[in-house]
XYZ file of C-alpha atoms in Angstrom:
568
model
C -52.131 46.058 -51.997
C -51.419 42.630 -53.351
C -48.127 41.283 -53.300
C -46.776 42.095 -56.668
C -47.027 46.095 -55.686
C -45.012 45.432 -52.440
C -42.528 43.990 -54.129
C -42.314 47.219 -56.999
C -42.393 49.341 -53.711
C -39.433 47.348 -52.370
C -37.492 47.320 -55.790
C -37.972 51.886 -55.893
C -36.981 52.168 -52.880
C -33.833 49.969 -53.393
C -33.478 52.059 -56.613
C -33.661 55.454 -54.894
C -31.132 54.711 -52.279
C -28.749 53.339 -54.935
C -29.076 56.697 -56.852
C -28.670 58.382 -53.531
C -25.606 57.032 -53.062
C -23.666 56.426 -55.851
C -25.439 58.362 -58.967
C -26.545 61.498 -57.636
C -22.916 62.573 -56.043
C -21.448 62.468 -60.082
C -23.605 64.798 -61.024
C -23.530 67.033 -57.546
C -19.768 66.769 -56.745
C -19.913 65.397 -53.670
C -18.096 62.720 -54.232
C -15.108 61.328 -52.275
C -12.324 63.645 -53.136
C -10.848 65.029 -49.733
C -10.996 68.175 -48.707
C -8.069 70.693 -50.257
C -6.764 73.641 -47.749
C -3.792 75.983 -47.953
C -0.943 74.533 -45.428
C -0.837 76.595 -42.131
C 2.884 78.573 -41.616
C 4.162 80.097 -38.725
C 6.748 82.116 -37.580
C 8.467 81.063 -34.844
C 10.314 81.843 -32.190
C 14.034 81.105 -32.549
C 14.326 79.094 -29.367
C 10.631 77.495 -30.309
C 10.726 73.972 -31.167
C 8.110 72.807 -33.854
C 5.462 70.615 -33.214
C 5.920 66.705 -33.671
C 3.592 67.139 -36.871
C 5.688 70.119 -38.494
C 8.883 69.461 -40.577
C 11.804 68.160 -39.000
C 13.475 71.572 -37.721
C 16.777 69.528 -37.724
C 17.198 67.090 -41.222
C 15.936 63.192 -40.213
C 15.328 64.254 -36.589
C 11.600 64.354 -35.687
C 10.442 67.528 -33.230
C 10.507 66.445 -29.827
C 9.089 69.661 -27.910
C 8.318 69.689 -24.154
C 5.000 71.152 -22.817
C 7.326 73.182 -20.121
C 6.459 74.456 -17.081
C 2.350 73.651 -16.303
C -0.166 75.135 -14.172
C -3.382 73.522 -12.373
C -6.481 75.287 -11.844
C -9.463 73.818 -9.434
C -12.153 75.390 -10.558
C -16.228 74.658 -10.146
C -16.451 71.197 -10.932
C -13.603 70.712 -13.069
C -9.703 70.740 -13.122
C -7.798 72.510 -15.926
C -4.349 72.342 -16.857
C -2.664 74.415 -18.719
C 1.479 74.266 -20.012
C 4.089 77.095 -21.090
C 3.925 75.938 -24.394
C 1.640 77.978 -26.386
C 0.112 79.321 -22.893
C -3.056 76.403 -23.667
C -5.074 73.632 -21.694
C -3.596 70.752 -22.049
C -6.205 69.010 -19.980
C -9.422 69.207 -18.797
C -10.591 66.375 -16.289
C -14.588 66.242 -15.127
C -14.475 65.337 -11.733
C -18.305 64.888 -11.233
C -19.138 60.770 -10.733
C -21.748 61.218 -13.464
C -18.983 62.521 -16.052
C -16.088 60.923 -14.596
C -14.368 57.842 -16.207
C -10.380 56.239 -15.334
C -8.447 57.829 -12.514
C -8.195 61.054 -13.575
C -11.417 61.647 -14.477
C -13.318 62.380 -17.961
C -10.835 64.833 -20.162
C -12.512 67.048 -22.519
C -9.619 68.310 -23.759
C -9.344 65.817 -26.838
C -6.705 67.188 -28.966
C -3.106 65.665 -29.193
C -0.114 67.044 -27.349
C 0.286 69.633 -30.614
C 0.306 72.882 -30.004
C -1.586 74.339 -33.117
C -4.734 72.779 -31.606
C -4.366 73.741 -28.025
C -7.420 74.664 -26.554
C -7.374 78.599 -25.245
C -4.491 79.350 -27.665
C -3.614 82.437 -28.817
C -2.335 84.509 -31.713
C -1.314 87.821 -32.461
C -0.686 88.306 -36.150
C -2.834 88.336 -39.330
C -2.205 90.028 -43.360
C -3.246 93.040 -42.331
C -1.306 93.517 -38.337
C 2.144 91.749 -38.252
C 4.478 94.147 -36.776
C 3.616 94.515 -32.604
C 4.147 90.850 -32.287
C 7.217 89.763 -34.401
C 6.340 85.403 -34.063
C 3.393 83.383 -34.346
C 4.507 81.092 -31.995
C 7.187 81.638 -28.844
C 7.521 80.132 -25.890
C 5.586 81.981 -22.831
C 6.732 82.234 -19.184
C 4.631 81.190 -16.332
C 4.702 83.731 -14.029
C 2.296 82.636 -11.189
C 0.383 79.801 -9.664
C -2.327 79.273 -7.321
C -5.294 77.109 -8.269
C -7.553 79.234 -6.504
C -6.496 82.614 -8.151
C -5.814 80.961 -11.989
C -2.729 80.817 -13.973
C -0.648 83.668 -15.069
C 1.566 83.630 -18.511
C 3.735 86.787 -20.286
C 6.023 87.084 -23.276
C 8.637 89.704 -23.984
C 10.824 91.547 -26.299
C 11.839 94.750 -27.483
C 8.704 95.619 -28.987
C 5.621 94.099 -26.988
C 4.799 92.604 -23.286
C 2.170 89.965 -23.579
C -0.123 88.866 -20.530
C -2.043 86.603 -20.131
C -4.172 85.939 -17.121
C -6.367 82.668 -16.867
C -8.762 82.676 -13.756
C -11.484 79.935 -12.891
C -15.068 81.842 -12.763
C -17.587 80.929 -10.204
C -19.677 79.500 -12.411
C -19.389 75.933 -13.256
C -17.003 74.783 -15.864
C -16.109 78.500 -16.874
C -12.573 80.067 -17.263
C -11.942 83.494 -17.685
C -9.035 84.988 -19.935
C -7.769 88.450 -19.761
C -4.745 89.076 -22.365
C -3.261 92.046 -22.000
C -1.108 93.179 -25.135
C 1.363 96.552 -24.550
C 3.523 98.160 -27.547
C 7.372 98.991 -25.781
C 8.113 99.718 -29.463
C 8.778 103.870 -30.227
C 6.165 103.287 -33.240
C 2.888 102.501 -33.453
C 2.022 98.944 -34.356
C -0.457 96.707 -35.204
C -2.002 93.213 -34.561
C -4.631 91.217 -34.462
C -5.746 89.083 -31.486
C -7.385 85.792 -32.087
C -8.178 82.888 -29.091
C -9.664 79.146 -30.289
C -11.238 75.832 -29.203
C -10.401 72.987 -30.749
C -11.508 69.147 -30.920
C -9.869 66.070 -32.919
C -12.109 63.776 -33.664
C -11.230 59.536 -35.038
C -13.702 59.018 -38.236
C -14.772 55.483 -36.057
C -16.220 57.393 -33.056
C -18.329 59.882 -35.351
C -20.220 57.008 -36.847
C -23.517 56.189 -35.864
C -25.624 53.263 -36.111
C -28.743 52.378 -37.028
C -31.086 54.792 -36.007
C -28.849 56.532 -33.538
C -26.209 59.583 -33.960
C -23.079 58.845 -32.352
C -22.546 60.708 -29.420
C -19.021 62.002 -30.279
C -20.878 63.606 -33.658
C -19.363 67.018 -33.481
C -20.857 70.258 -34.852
C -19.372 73.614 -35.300
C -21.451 76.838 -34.257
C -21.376 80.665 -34.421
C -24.000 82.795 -32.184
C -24.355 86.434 -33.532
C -27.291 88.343 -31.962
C -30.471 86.275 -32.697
C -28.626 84.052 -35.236
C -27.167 80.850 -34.352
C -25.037 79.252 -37.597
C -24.280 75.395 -36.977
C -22.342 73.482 -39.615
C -21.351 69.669 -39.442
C -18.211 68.670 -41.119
C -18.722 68.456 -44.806
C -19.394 71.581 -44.912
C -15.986 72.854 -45.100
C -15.057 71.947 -48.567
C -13.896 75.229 -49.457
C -12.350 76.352 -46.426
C -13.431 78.190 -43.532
C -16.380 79.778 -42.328
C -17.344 83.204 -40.768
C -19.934 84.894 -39.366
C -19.246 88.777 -38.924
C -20.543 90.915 -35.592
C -20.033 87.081 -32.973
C -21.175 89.190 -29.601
C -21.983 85.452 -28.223
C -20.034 82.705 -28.891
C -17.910 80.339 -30.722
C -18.507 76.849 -30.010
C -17.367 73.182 -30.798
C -20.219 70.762 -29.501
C -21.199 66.913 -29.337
C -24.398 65.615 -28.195
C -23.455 66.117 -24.502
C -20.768 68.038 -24.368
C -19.768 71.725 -25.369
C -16.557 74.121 -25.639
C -17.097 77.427 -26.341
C -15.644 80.526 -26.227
C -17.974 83.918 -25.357
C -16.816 87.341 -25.904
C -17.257 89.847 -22.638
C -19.442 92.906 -24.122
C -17.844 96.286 -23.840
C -14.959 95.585 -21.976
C -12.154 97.718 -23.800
C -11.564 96.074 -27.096
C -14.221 93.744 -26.950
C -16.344 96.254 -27.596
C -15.548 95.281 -30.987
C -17.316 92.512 -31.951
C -15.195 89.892 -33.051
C -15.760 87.078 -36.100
C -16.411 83.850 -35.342
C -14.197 81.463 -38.021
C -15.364 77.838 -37.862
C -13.062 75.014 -39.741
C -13.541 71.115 -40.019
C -10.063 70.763 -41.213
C -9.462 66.437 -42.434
C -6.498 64.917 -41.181
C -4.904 62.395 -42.936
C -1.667 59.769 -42.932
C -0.365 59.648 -46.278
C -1.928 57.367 -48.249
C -5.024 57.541 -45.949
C -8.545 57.838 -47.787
C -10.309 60.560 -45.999
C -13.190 58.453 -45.089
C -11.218 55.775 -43.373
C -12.154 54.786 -39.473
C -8.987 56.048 -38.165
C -8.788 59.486 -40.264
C -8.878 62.326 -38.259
C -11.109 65.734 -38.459
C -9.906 68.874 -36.268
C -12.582 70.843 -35.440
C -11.772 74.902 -35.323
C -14.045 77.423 -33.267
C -11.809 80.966 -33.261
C -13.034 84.282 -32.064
C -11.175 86.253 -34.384
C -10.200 90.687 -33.340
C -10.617 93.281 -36.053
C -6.754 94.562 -36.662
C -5.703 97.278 -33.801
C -3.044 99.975 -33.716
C -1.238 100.694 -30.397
C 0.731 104.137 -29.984
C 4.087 103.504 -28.181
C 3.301 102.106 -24.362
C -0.310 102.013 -25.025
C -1.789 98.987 -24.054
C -5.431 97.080 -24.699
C -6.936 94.203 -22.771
C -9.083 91.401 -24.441
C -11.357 89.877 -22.765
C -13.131 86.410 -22.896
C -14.987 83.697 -21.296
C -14.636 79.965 -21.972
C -17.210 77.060 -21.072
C -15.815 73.233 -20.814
C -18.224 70.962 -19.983
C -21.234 69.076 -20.490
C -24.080 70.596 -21.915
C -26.465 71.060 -18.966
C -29.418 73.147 -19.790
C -29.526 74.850 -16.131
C -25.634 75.707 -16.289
C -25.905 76.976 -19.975
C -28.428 79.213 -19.498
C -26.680 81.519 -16.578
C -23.199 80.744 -18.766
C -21.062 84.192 -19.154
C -23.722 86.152 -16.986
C -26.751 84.513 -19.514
C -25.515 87.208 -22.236
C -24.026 84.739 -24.398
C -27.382 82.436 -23.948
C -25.428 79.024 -24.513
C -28.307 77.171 -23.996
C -28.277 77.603 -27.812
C -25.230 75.413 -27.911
C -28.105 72.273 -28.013
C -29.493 71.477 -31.422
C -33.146 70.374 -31.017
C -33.180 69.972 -34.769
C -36.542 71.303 -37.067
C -39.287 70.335 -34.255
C -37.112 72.948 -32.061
C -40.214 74.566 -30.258
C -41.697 71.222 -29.495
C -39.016 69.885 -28.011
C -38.082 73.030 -25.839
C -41.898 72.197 -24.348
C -40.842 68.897 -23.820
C -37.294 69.474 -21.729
C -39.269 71.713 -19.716
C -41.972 69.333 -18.751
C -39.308 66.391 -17.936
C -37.362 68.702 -16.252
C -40.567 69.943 -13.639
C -41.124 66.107 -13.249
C -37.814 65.152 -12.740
C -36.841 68.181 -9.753
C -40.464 68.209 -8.413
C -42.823 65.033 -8.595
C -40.135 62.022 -9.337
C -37.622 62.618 -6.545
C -35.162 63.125 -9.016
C -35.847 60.091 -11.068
C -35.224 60.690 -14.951
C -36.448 57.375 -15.639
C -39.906 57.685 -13.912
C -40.017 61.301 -15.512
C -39.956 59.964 -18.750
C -42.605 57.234 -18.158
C -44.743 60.425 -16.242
C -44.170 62.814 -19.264
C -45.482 59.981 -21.702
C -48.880 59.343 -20.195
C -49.620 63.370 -19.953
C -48.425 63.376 -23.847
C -50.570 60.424 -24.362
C -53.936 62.424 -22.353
C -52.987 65.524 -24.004
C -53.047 63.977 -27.676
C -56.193 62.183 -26.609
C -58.579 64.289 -28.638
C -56.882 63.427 -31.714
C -56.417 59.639 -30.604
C -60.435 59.749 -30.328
C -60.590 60.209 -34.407
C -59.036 57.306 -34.873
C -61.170 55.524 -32.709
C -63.865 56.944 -33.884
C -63.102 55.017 -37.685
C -61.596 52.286 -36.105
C -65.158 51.577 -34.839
C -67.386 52.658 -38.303
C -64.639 50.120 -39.703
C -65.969 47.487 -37.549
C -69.239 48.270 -38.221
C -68.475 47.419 -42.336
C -66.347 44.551 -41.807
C -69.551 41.903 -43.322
C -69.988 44.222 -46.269
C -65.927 44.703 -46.892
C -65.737 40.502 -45.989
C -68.464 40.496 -48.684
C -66.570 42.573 -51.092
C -63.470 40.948 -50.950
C -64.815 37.236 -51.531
C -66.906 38.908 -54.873
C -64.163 40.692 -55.845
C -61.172 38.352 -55.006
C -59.876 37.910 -58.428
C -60.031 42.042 -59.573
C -58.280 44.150 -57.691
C -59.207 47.327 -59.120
C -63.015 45.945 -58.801
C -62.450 45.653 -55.858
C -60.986 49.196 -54.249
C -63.653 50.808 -56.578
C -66.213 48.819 -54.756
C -64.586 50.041 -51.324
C -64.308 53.177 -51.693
C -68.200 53.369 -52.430
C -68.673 51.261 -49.557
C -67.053 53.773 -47.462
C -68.702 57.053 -49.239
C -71.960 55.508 -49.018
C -71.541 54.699 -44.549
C -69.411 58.567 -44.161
C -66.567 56.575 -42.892
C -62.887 57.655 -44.142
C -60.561 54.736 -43.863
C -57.837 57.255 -43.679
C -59.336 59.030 -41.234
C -57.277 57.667 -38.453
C -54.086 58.496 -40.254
C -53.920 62.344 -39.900
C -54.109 62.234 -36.168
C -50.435 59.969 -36.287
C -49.134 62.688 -38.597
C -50.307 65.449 -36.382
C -48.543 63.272 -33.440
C -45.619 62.539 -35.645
C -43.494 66.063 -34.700
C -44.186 65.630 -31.196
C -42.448 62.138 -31.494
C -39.614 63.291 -33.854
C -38.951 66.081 -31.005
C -39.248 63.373 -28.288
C -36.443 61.363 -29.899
C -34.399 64.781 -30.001
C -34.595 65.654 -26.677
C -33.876 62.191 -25.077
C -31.472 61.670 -27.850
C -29.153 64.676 -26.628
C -30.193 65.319 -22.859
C -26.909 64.767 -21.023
C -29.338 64.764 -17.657
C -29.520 60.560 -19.024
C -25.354 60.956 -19.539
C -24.532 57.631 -17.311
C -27.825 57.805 -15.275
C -29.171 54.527 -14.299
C -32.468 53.313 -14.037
C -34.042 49.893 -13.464
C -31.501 47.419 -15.010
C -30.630 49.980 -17.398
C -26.392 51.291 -16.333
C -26.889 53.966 -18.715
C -30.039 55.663 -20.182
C -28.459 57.719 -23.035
C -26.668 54.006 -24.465
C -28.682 51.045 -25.700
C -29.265 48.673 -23.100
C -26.669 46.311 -23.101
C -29.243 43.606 -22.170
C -30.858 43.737 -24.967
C -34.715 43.186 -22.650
C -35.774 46.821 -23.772
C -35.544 45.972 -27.681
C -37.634 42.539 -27.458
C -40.026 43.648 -24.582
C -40.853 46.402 -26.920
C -40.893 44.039 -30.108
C -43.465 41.970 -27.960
C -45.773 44.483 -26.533
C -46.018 45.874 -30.228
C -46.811 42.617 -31.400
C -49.871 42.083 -28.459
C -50.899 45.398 -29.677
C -51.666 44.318 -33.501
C -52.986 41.235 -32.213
C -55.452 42.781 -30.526
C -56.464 45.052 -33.241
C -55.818 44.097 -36.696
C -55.489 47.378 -39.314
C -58.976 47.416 -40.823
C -59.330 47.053 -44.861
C -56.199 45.250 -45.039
C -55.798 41.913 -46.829
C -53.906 39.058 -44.393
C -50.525 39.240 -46.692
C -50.615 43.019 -45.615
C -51.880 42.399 -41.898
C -49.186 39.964 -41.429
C -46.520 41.995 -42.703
C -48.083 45.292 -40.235
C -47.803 42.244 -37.317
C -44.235 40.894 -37.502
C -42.274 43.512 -39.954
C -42.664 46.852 -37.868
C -42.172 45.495 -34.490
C -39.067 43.269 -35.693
C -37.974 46.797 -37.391
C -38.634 48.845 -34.123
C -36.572 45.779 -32.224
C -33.770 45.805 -34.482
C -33.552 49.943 -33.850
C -33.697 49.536 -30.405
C -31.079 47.756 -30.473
C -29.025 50.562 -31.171
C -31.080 53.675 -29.701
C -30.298 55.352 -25.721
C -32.517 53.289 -23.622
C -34.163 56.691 -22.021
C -36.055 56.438 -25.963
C -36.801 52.932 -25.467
C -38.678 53.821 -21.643
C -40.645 56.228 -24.067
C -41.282 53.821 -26.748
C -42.293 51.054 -24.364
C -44.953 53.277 -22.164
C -46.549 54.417 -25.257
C -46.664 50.724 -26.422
C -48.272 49.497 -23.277
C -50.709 52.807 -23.123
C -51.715 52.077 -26.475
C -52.856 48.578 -25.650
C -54.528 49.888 -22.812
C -56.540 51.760 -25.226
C -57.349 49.556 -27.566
C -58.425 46.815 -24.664
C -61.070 49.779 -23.822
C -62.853 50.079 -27.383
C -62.583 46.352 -27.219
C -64.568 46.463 -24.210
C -66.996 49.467 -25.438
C -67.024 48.106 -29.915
C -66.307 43.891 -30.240
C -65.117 42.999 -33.321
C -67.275 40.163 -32.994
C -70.186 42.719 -32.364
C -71.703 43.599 -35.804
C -74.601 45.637 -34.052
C -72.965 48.954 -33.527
C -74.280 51.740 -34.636
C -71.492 54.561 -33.859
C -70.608 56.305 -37.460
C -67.006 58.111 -37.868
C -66.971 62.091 -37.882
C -65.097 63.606 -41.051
């Protein structure tokens, strides 16, 4: 490749991005019109003071409600809090040092004091079942406290008794809700029970950077039977999204971190299944473009009833199960009794079985040969990954050596040739039919290794085991190391490693560019990407020099004797 075609290469690839971006969304419609929803209305409670974001309920005075009475629950590793108004968690504070940040600890409860996107909130009403429950919103009563036994809220009037019962499970970072809904009315009525989860989410601390996902990107997911539906948010365009027959969960997720709400199977009316309605709602100042750093997107998980009639002083329980906290593969997978298998809740992406292989592996390390050292796990895991590929490493050393064997003839060729190009390849590639040796034999084995890397970056990508886990100088293995030795350690190592073996059949314009332009591309990435993916990265580097010293040793470049021929 001379230098004129790296340049064209250069100048399409320039091209295709510039279509990508600003051509192709004309003709797609994804451009950068915000999203368009139907405003929410409620009916509320005459003694219920709107939320600061509402209309003024009084002209040129803003809405200054109070959260009322609260209640604190201790639960298994965690501390909730939940407040009168809207009978919702207000707070949610990680106690555990790994988790923990400030004085209060880490709260996953993100959402703004409004109480539209209180976590564990609850409505009644919907087109089809508006008459048990007269108001959308109303202020509850708390009727008893102990943070050992959960929190207890209840609404009345002449036509219903609402109660609702919030308990802390045994399990780590699970709640349990039991709302009980009674008609006092002479009539049958109707309504229709719905619970959410909600995050709110600054534009700035979704963005990523180069090479890395931030770890506040937040996804929305629905779990029916087998089926697991995740959607990011520009995928709610239209509106809302359901999934009929959610017997598992709904969930709002980030890389580490998970709320989700998991129906309990046939326990009185859960025995109907509920829907699961996901919504990435945008929200903006006036004025604001909806792509700004500081615009807002709400993120909506609900767990939505079919519509229920009650006969007069009939009554019907709903049960549910709520997970806050981070998204720890042991604790998921025994989540709601292991029915609503939350483990699901982590997005391994397309290389999904791979990486599952690959948790495990660094898991058994980590609990049983490292002494509970992720760091040393992940430099373990890399040299079995580097044995167990061996086989296919061996092709490529295999041509690296028949390569060696032709360098006088391909020297030869490229000094008669120097001034024809297309002479020139011709004249290669009948060198190499000729000797059996593929030059491109050696580039099928990377490709075959290439999802087993993509899955690698996955897992340490989103394993919240690295969450704040140090290791060497590194403070934090799922951030970039703040240092920046990890990025220009690895730039070096990569750089030995072409030194030491040149790519074969490669003019020096193209050798130089393979032995400064991908390690000062893979130093510049690092200097964004979680340092447990650098650890990775770096063993492999040093593993692969290793190698390459060895069929130095065993084939010399300098050695033009050798007989050993490439295998197709």
């Amino acid at each position: 490749m001379n230098r004129s075609s790296v340049l064209r290469w250069v100048v399409i690839a320039a091209a295709a991005i510039l279509i990508w971006k600003f051509v192709l969304p004309k003709f797609t419609g994804t451009s950068d019109k915000g999203q368009v929803l139907p405003p929410e209305t409620y009916a509320d409670a005459p003694n219920f003071v709107p939320d600061v974001i509402d209309p003024p309920a009084s002209p040129n005075q803003p809405n200054a409600p109070a959260d009322g009475e609260t209640c604190t629950i201790h639960g298994n590793r965690y501390e909730a809090v939940f407040a009168s108004r809207g009978a919702g968690l207000t707070h949610l504070f990680l106690r555990d040092p790994q988790y923990a940040a400030g004085v209060n600890g880490f709260d996953l409860s993100t959402t703004p004091d409004v109480e539209r996107w209180r976590n564990l909130r609850t409505l009644f009403r919907g087109p089809d079942a508006g008459d048990q429950v007269k108001y959308d919103r109303f202020v509850w009563k708390l009727e008893s406290q102990a943070s050992e036994k959960g929190c207890t809220f209840s609404y009345e009037d002449d036509t219903v008794r609402i109660v609702k019962a919030i308990t802390p499970s045994t399990r780590p970072f699970e709640l349990d809700i039991a709302t009980t809904i009674t008609n006092l009315a002479s009539a049958p009525k109707r309504h229709r029970f719905s619970m959410g989860t909600y995050a709110f989410r600054r534009h700035a601390e979704m963005k990523g950077s180069l090479g890395r996902v931030s770890p506040f990107q937040t996804e929305l997911s629905c779990a029916a039977g087998s089926e697991v539906l995740r959607k990011s948010k520009d995928d709610f365009k239209a509106g809302s999204i359901t999934v009929a027959g959610a017997d598992r969960y709904a969930a709002v997720t980030s890389h580490y971190f998970a709320q989700a709400l998991m129906p309990r199977p046939g326990e009185g009316a859960a025995a109907d299944a509920p829907t699961c309605e996901i919504l990435a709602e945008e929200w903006l100042e006036p004025g604001q473009a909806h792509d700004a750093d500081d615009a807002a997107t709400v993120f909506h998980a609900k767990l939505v009833y079919p519509a229920r009639e009650l006969a007069p002083q009939a009554s019907v329980t709903y049960h549910q199960g709520a997970f806050f906290g981070p998204k720890e593969r042991d604790v998921l997978a025994k989540a709601g009794d292991g029915h609503a298998k939350l483990g699901d809740v982590i997005n391994l992406g397309f290389f999904s079985p791979v990486a599952k292989f690959l948790v495990g592996v660094l898991i058994f390390f980590h609990d049983n040969i490292t002494f509970g050292n992720w760091g040393i796990a992940i430099i373990l895991m890399t040299v079995c990954l580097r044995l167990l590929l061996f086989p296919l490493t061996l092709k490529s050393i295999k041509t690296t050596i028949a390569m060696r064997r032709l360098k006088p003839e391909v020297d030869a060729l490229n000094e008669k040739f120097k001034d024809d190009a297309q002479a020139k390849n011709l004249a290669m590639m009948e060198l190499w039919k000729k000797n059996g040796v593929n030059p491109f034999g050696g580039c099928l084995p990377q490709l075959v290794q290439m999802p087993v890397w993509f899955a690698m970056y996955t897992t340490l990508q989103t394993a919240v085991e690295m969450y704040h886990t140090r290791f060497l100088w590194f403070t934090d293995l799922s951030a970039p190391d703040k240092f920046y030795v990890l990025p220009l350690l690895l730039g070096v190592f990569m750089i030995v490693q072409q030194r030491i073996v040149p790519q074969q059949g490669m003019d020096p314009m193209q050798q130089k560019m393979m032995m400064y332009m991908m390690p000062a591309v893979f130093t510049f990435m690092m200097l964004f990407l979680p340092a447990a993916l650098g650890v990775y990265m770096l063993t492999n580097s040093i593993l692969g020099i290793a190698q390459q010293l060895i069929v130095e040793r065993i084939a010399p470049r300098s050695n033009s004797s050798i007989t050993v021929k490439a295998k197709e």
